[in-house]
mmCIF file of C-alpha atoms in Angstrom:
data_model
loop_
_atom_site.group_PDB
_atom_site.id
_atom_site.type_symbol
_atom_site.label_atom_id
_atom_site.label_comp_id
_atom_site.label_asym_id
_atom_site.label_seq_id
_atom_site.Cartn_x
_atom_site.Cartn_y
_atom_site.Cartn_z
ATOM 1 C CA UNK A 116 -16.090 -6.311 16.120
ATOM 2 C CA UNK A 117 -13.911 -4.148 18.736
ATOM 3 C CA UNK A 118 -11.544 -6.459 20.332
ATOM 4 C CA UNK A 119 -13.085 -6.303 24.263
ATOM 5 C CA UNK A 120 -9.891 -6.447 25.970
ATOM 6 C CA UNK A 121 -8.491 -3.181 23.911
ATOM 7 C CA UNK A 122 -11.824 -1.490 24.543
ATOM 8 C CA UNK A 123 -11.222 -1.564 28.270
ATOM 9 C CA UNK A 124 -7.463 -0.704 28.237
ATOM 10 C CA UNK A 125 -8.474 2.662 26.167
ATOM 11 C CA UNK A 126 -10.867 3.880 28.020
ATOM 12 C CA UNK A 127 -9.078 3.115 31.323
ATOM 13 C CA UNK A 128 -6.117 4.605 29.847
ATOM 14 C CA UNK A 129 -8.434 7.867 28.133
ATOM 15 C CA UNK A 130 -10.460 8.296 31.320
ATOM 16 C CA UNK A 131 -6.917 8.797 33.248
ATOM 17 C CA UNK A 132 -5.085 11.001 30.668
ATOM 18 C CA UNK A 133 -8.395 13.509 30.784
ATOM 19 C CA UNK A 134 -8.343 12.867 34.615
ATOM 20 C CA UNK A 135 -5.088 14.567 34.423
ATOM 21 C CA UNK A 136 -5.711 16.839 31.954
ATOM 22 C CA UNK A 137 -8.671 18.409 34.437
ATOM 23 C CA UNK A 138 -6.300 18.145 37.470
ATOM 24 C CA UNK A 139 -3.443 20.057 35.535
ATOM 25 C CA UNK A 140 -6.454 22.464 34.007
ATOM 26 C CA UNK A 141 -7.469 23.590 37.550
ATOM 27 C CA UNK A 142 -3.824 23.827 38.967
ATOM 28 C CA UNK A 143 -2.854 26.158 36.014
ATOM 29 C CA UNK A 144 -6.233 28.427 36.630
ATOM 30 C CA UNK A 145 -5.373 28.430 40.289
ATOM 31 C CA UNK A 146 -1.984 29.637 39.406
ATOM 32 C CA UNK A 147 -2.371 31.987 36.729
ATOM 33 C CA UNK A 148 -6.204 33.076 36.740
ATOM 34 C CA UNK A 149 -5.468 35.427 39.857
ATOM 35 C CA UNK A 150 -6.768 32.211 41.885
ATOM 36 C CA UNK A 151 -9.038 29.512 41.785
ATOM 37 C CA UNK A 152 -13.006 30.713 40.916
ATOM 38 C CA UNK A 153 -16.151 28.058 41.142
ATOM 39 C CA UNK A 154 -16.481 29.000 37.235
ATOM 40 C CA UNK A 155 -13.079 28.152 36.594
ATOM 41 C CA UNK A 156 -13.484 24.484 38.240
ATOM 42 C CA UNK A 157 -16.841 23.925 36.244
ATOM 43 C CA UNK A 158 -14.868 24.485 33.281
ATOM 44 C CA UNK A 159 -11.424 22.547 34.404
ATOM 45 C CA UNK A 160 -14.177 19.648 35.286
ATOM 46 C CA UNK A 161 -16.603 20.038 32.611
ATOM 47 C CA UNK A 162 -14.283 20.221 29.626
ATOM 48 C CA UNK A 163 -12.496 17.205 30.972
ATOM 49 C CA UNK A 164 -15.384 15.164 31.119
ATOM 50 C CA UNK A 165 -16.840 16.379 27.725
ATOM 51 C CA UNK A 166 -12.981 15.480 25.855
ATOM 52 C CA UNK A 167 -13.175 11.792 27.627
ATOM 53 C CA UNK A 168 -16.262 11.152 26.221
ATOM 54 C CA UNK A 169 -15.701 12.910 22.628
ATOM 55 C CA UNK A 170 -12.568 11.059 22.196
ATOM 56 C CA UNK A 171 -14.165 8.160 22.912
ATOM 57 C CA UNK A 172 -16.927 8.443 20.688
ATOM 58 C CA UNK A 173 -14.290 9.287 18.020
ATOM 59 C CA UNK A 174 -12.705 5.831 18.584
ATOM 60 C CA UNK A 175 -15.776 4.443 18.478
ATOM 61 C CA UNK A 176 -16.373 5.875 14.845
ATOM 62 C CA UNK A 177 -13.088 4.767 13.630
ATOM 63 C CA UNK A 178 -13.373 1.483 14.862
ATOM 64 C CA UNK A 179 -16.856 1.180 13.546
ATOM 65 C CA UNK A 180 -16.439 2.552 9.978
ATOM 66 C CA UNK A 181 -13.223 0.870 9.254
ATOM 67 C CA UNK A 182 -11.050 3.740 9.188
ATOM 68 C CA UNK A 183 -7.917 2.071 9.547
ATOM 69 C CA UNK A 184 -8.463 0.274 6.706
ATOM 70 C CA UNK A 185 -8.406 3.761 4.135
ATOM 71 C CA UNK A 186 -5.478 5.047 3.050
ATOM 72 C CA UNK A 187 -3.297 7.537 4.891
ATOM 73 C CA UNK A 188 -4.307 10.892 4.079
ATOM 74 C CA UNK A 189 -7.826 9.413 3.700
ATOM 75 C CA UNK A 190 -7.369 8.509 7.628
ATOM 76 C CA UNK A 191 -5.645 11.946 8.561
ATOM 77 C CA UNK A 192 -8.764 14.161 6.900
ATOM 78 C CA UNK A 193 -11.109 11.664 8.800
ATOM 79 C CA UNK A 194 -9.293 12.375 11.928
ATOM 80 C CA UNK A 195 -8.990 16.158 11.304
ATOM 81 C CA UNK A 196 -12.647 16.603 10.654
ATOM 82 C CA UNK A 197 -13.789 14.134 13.759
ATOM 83 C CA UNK A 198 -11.400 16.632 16.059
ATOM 84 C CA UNK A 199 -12.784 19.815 14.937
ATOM 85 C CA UNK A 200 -16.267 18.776 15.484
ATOM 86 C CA UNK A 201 -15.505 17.197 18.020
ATOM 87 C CA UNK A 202 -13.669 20.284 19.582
ATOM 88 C CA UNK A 203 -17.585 22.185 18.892
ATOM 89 C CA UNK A 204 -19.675 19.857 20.603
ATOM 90 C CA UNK A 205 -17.456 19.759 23.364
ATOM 91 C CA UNK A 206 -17.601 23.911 23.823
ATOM 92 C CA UNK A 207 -21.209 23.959 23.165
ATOM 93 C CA UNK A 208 -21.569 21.022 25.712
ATOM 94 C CA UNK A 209 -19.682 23.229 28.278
ATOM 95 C CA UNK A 210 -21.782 26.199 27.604
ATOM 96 C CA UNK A 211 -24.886 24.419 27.741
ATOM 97 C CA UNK A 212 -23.944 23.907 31.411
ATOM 98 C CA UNK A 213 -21.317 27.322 31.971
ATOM 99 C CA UNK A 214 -24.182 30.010 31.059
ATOM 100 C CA UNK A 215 -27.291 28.871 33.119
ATOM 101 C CA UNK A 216 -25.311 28.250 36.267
ATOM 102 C CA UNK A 217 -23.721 32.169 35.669
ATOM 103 C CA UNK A 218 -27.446 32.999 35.117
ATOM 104 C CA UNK A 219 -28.532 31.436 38.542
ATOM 105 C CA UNK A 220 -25.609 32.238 40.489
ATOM 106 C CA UNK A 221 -24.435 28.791 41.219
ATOM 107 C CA UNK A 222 -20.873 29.512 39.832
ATOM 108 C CA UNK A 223 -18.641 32.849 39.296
ATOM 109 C CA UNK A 224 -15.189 33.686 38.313
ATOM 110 C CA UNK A 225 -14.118 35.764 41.868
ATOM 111 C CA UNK A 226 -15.858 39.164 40.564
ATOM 112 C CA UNK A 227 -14.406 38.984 37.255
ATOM 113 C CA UNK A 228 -16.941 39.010 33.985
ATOM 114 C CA UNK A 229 -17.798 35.914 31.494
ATOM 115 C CA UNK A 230 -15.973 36.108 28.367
ATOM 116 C CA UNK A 231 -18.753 34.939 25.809
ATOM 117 C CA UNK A 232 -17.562 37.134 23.108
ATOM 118 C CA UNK A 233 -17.642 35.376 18.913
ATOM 119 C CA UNK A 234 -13.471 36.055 19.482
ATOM 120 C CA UNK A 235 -12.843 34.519 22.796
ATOM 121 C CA UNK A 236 -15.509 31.605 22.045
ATOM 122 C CA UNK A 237 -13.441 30.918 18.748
ATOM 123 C CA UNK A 238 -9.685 31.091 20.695
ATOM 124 C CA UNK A 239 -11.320 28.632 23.104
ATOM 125 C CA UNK A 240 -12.223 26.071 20.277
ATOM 126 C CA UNK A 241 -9.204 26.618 19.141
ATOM 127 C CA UNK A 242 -7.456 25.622 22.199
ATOM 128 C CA UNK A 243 -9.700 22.733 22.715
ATOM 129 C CA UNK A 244 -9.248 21.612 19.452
ATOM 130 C CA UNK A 245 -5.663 21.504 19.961
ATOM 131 C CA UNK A 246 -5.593 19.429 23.128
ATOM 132 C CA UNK A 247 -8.086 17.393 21.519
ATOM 133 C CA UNK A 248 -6.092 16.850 18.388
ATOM 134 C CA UNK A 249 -2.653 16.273 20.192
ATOM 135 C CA UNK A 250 -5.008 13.191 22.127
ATOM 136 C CA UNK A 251 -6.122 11.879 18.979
ATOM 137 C CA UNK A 252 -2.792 12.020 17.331
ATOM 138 C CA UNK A 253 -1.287 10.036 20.394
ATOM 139 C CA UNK A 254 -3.862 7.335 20.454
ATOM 140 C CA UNK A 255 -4.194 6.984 16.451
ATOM 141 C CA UNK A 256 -0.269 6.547 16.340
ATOM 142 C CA UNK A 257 -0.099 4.259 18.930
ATOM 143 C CA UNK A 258 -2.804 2.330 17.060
ATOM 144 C CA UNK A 259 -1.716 2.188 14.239
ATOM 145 C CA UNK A 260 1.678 0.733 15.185
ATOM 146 C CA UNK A 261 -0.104 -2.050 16.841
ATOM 147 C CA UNK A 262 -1.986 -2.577 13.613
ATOM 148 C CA UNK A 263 1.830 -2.597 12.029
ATOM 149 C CA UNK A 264 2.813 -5.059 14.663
ATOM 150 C CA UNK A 265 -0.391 -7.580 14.048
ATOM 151 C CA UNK A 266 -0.262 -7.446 10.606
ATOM 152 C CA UNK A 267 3.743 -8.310 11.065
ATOM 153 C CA UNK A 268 3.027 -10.980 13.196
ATOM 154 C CA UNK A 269 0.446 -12.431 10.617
ATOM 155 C CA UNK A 270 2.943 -12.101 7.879
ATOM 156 C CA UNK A 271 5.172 -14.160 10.023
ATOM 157 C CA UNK A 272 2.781 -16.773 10.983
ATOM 158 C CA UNK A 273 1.750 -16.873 7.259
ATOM 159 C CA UNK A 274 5.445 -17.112 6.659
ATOM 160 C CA UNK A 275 6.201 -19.787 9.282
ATOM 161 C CA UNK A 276 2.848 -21.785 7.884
ATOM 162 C CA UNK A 277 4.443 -21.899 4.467
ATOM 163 C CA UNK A 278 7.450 -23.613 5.390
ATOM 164 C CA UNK A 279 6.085 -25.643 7.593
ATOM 165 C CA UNK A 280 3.908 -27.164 4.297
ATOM 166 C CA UNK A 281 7.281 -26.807 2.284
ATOM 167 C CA UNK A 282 8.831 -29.073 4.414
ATOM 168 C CA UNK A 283 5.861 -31.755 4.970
ATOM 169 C CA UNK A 284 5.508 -31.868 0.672
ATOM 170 C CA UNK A 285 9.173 -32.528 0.757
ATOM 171 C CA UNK A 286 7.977 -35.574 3.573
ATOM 172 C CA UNK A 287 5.424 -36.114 0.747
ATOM 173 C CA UNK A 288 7.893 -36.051 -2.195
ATOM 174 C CA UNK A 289 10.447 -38.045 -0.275
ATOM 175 C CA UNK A 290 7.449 -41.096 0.412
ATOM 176 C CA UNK A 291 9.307 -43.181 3.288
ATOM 177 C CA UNK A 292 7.102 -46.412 1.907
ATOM 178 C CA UNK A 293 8.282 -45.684 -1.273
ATOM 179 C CA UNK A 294 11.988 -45.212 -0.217
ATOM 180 C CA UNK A 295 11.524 -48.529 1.996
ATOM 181 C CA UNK A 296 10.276 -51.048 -1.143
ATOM 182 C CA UNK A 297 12.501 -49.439 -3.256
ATOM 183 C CA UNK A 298 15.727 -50.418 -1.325
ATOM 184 C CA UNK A 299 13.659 -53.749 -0.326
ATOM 185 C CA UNK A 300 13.382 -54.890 -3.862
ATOM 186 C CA UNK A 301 16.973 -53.236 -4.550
ATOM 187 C CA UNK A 302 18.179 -56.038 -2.223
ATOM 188 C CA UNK A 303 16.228 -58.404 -3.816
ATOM 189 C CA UNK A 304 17.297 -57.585 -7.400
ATOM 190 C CA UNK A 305 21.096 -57.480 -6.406
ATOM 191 C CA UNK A 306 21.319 -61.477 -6.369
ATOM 192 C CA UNK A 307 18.796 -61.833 -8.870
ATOM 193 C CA UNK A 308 19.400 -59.134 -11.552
ATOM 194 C CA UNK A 309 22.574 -57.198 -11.087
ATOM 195 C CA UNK A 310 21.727 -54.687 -14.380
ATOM 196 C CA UNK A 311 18.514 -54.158 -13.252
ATOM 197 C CA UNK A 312 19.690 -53.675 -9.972
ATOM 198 C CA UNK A 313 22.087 -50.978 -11.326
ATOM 199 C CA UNK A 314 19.383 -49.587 -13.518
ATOM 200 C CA UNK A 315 17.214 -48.874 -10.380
ATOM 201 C CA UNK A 316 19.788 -47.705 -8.476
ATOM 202 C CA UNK A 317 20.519 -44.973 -11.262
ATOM 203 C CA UNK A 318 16.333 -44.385 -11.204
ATOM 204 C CA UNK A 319 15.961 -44.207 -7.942
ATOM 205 C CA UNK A 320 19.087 -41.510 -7.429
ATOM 206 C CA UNK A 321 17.542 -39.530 -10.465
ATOM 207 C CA UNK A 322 14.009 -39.419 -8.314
ATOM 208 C CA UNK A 323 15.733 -38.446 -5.253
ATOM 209 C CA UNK A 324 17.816 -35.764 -6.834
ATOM 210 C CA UNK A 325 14.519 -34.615 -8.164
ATOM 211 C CA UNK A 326 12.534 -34.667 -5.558
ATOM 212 C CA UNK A 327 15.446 -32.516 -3.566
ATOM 213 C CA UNK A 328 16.715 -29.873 -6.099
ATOM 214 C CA UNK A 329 13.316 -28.414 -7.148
ATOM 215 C CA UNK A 330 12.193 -25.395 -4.821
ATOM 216 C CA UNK A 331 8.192 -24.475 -4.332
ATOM 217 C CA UNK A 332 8.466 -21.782 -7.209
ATOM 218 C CA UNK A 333 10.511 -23.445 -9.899
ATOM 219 C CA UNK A 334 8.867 -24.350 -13.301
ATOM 220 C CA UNK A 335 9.944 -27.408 -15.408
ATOM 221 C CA UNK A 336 9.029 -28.586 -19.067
ATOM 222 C CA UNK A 337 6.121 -31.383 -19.227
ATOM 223 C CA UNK A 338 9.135 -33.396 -21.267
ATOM 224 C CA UNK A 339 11.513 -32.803 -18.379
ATOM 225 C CA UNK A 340 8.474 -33.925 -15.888
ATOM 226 C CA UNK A 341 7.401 -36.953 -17.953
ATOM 227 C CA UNK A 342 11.252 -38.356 -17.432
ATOM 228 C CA UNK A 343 10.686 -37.944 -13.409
ATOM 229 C CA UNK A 344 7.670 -39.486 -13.618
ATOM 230 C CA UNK A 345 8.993 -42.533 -15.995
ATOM 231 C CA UNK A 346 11.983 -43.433 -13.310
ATOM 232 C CA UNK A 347 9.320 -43.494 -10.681
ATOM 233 C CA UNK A 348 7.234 -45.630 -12.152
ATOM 234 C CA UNK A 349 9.892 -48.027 -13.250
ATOM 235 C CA UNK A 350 10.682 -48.592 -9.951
ATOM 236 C CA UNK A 351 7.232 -48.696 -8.772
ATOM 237 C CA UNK A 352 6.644 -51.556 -11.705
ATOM 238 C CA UNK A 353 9.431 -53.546 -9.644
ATOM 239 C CA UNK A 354 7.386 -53.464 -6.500
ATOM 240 C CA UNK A 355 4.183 -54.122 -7.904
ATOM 241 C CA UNK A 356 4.874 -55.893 -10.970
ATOM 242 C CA UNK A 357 1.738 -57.110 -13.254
ATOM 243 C CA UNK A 358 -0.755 -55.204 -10.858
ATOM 244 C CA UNK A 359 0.561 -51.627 -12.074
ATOM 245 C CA UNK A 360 -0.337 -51.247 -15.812
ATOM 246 C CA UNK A 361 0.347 -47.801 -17.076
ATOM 247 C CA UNK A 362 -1.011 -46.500 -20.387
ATOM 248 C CA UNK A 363 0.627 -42.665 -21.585
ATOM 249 C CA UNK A 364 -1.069 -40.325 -24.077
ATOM 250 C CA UNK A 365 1.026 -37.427 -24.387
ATOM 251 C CA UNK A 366 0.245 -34.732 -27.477
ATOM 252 C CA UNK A 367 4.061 -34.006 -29.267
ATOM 253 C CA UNK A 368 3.062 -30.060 -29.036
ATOM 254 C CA UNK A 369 2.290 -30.409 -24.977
ATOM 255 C CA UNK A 370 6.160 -31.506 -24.319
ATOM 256 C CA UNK A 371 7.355 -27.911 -24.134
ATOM 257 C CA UNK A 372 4.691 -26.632 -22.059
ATOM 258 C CA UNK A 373 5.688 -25.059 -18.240
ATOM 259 C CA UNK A 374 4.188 -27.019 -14.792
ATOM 260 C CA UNK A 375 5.564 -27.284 -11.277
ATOM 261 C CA UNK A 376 8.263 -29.297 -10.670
ATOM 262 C CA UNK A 377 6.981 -32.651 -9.247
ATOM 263 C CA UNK A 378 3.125 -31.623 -9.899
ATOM 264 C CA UNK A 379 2.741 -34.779 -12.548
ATOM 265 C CA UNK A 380 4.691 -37.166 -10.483
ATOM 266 C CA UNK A 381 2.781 -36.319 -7.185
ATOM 267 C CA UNK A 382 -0.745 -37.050 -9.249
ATOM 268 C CA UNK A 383 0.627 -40.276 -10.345
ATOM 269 C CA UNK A 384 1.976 -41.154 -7.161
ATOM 270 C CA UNK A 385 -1.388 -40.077 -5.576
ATOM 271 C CA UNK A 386 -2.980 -42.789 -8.241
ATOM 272 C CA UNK A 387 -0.856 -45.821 -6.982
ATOM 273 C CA UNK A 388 -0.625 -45.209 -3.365
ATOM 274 C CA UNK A 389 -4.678 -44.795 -3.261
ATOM 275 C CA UNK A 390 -5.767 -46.811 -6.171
ATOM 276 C CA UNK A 391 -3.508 -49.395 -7.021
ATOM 277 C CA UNK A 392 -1.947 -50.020 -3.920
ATOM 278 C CA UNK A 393 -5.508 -50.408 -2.262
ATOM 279 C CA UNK A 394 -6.486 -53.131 -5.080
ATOM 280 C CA UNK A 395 -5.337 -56.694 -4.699
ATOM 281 C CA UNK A 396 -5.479 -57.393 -8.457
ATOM 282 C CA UNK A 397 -3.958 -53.894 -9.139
ATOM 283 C CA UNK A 398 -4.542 -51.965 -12.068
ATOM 284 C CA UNK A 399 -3.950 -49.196 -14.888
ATOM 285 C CA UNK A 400 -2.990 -45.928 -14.688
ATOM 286 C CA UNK A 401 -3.755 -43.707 -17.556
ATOM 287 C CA UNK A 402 -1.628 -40.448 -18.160
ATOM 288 C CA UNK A 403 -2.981 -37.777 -20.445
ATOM 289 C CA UNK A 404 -1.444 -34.533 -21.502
ATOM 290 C CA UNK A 405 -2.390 -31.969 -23.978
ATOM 291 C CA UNK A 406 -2.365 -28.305 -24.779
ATOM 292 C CA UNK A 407 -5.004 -26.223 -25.391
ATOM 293 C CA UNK A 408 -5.347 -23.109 -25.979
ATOM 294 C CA UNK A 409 -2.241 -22.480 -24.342
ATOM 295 C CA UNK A 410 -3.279 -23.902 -21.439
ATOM 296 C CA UNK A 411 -1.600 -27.238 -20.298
ATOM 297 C CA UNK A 412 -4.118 -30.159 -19.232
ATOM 298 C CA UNK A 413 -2.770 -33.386 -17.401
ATOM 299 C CA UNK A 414 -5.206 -35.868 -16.878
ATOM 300 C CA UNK A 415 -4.638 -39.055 -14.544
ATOM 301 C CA UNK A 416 -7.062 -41.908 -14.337
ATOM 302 C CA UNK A 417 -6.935 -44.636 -11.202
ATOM 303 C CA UNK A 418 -9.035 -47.546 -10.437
ATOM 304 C CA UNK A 419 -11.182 -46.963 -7.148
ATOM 305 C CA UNK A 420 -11.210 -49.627 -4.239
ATOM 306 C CA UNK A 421 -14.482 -51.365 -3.871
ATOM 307 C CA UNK A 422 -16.881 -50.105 -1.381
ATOM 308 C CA UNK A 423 -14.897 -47.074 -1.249
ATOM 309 C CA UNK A 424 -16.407 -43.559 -1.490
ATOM 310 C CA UNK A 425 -13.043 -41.343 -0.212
ATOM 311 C CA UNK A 426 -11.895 -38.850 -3.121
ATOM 312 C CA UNK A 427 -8.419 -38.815 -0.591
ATOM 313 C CA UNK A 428 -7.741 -34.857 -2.369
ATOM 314 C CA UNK A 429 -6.513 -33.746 0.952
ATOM 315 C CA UNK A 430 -2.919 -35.311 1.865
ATOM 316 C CA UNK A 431 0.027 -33.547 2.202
ATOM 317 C CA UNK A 432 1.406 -34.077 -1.759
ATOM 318 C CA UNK A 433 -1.882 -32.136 -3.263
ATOM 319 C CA UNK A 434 -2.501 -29.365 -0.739
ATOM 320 C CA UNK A 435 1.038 -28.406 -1.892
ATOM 321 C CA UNK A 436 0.268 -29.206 -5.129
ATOM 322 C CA UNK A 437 -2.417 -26.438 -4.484
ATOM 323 C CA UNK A 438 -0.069 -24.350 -2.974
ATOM 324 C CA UNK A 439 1.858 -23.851 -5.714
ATOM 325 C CA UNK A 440 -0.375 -23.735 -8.272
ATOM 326 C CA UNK A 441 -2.248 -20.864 -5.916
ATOM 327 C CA UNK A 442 -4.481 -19.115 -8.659
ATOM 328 C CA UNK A 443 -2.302 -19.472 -11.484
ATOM 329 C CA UNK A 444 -4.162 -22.718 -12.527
ATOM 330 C CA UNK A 445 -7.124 -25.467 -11.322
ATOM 331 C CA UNK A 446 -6.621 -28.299 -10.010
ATOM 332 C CA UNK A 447 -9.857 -30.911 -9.396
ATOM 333 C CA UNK A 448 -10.074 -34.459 -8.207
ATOM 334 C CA UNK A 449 -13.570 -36.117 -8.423
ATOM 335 C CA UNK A 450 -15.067 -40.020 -8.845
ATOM 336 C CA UNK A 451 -15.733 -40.892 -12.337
ATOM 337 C CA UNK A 452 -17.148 -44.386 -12.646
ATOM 338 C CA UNK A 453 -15.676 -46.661 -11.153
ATOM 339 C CA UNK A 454 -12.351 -44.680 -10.751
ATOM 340 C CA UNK A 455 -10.608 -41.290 -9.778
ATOM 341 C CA UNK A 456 -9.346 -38.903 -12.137
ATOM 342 C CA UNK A 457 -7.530 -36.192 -11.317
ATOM 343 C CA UNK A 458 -7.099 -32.980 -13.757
ATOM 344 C CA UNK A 459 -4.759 -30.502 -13.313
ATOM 345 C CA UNK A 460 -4.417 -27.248 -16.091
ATOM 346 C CA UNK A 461 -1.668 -25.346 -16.205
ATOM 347 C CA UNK A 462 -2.191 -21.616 -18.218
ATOM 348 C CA UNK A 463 1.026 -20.576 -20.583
#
């Protein structure tokens, strides 16, 4: 649907320029038609009105039957044809009026003779056709460079959208609860259990690093993932000790197979923060991974809270998670029993 606002600024705009087309139409027959006639006025007039109102009706067309949406020279022929038809009606509009008022006497040309020769009525299509088609060519131009500009600004927005979702999943990636028990029980450990202490510290700078060096695009092996995935959850067992049970099936011939970086780790994460965290007796995680047919499935099982019916598929972490996969894979998260499970597969 025609944008309202640009429908009034064109034919403002359209019903000045053939405003001043008339006004420059009856100057020039006043100057060089050995002076002004009351046939020469009906014409200046006449054709002026008939252009404002072709031109618009060509717009209309356009507009209507998606023109701008064809290719170039699929556009241009459009045009062409529109502005030599148009050109016709226009003509046979003006004669429709020119030829009865000659007939009753209402208009003449100061003594001189009506030219309504086949010559002189195809040299004045001609001319209106080229007034007509240096309007047209104005107007589409200028339209079409807004188009340009829109479609720029969309790009941008789309652009600006994208990194505004690249930075929350790094938000996501970079969990500030997580971050906060970790150091927490760090502290804790210190005192307690100085090489475990230094054996989270080296896990949690390994997730970190991670979590960082990775960009949106980047592809990593399932083996290099499942190492990510086991620091996290080694420091994750820290905080929630005999609640988080975690039980891995992993096929050998799945460990080479290509995933986003982070995708596995931000399912499992997903798992704890909504299933086991939300339990107070905990629970087990199950991790499953397998290829086939070169396609990659990971599989991740969570207990659900009691009572609760939220599926939670629409923080931060997993729209990116869409993001990147875009439709290069599937990615699903539904109630199964008494728990979530969440399926992601991958093509090769």
């Amino acid at each position: 649907m025609p944008d309202p606002t640009s429908t009034l600024r064109f034919w403002l705009i359209n019903g000045i320029g053939w405003m001043l087309f008339g006004l420059l139409s009856l100057a020039m027959s006043g100057a060089f038609g050995a002076g002004a006639s009351s046939g020469g006025t009906l014409i200046s007039v006449g054709l002026a009105i008939a252009l404002c109102a072709v031109s618009g009706a060509v717009r209309a067309l356009a507009v209507a039957r998606h023109w701008w949406q064809l290719e170039v020279g699929a556009l241009a022929v459009r045009l062409a044809l529109a502005v030599l038809l148009g050109a016709a009606l226009a003509q046979l509009l003006l004669t429709a009026v020119l030829q009865p008022a000659l007939a009753l006497g209402w208009v003449d040309f100061a003594g001189r003779p009506a030219d309504f020769r086949p010559l002189a009525r195809v040299l004045y299509w001609l001319n209106t056709v080229l007034v007509l088609g240096l309007w047209t060519a104005a107007w589409a131009g200028l339209h079409s460079l807004r188009r340009a500009r829109h479609a720029e600004l969309a790009r941008l927005r789309a652009e600006a959208e994208r990194s505004a979702l690249e930075r929350d999943a790094l938000r996501a990636r970079l969990n500030p609860h997580f971050v906060f028990n970790a150091l927490n029980n760090l502290r804790a450990l210190i005192l307690e259990d100085p090489e475990r202490a230094r054996d989270m510290v080296t896990r949690l700078s390994r997730t970190l690093r991670q979590a960082l060096a990775h960009n949106r695009s980047e592809q990593v092996t399932l083996s290099e993932e499942l190492a990510v995935v086991d620091d996290y959850l080694a420091i994750e067992s820290i905080h929630f000790e005999q609640r988080l049970q975690v039980q891995r099936h992993i096929n050998a011939d799945a460990l080479q197979a290509q995933l986003p970086a982070m995708a596995l780790q931000l399912l499992v994460e997903n798992a704890i923060k909504h299933g086991i965290a939300q339990r107070p007796g905990g629970g087990e995680v199950r991790i499953h991974a397998a290829l086939d047919h070169d396609v990659l499935r990971l599989q991740v099982d969570n207990p659900r809270p009691s009572g609760s019916d939220d599926i939670h598929g629409h923080g931060i972490g997993l729209a990116y998670l869409r993001a990147q996969l875009g439709s290069q894979g599937r990615f699903t998260l539904q109630p199964v029993g008494q728990g979530m499970q969440a399926v992601l597969e991958i093509p090769q």
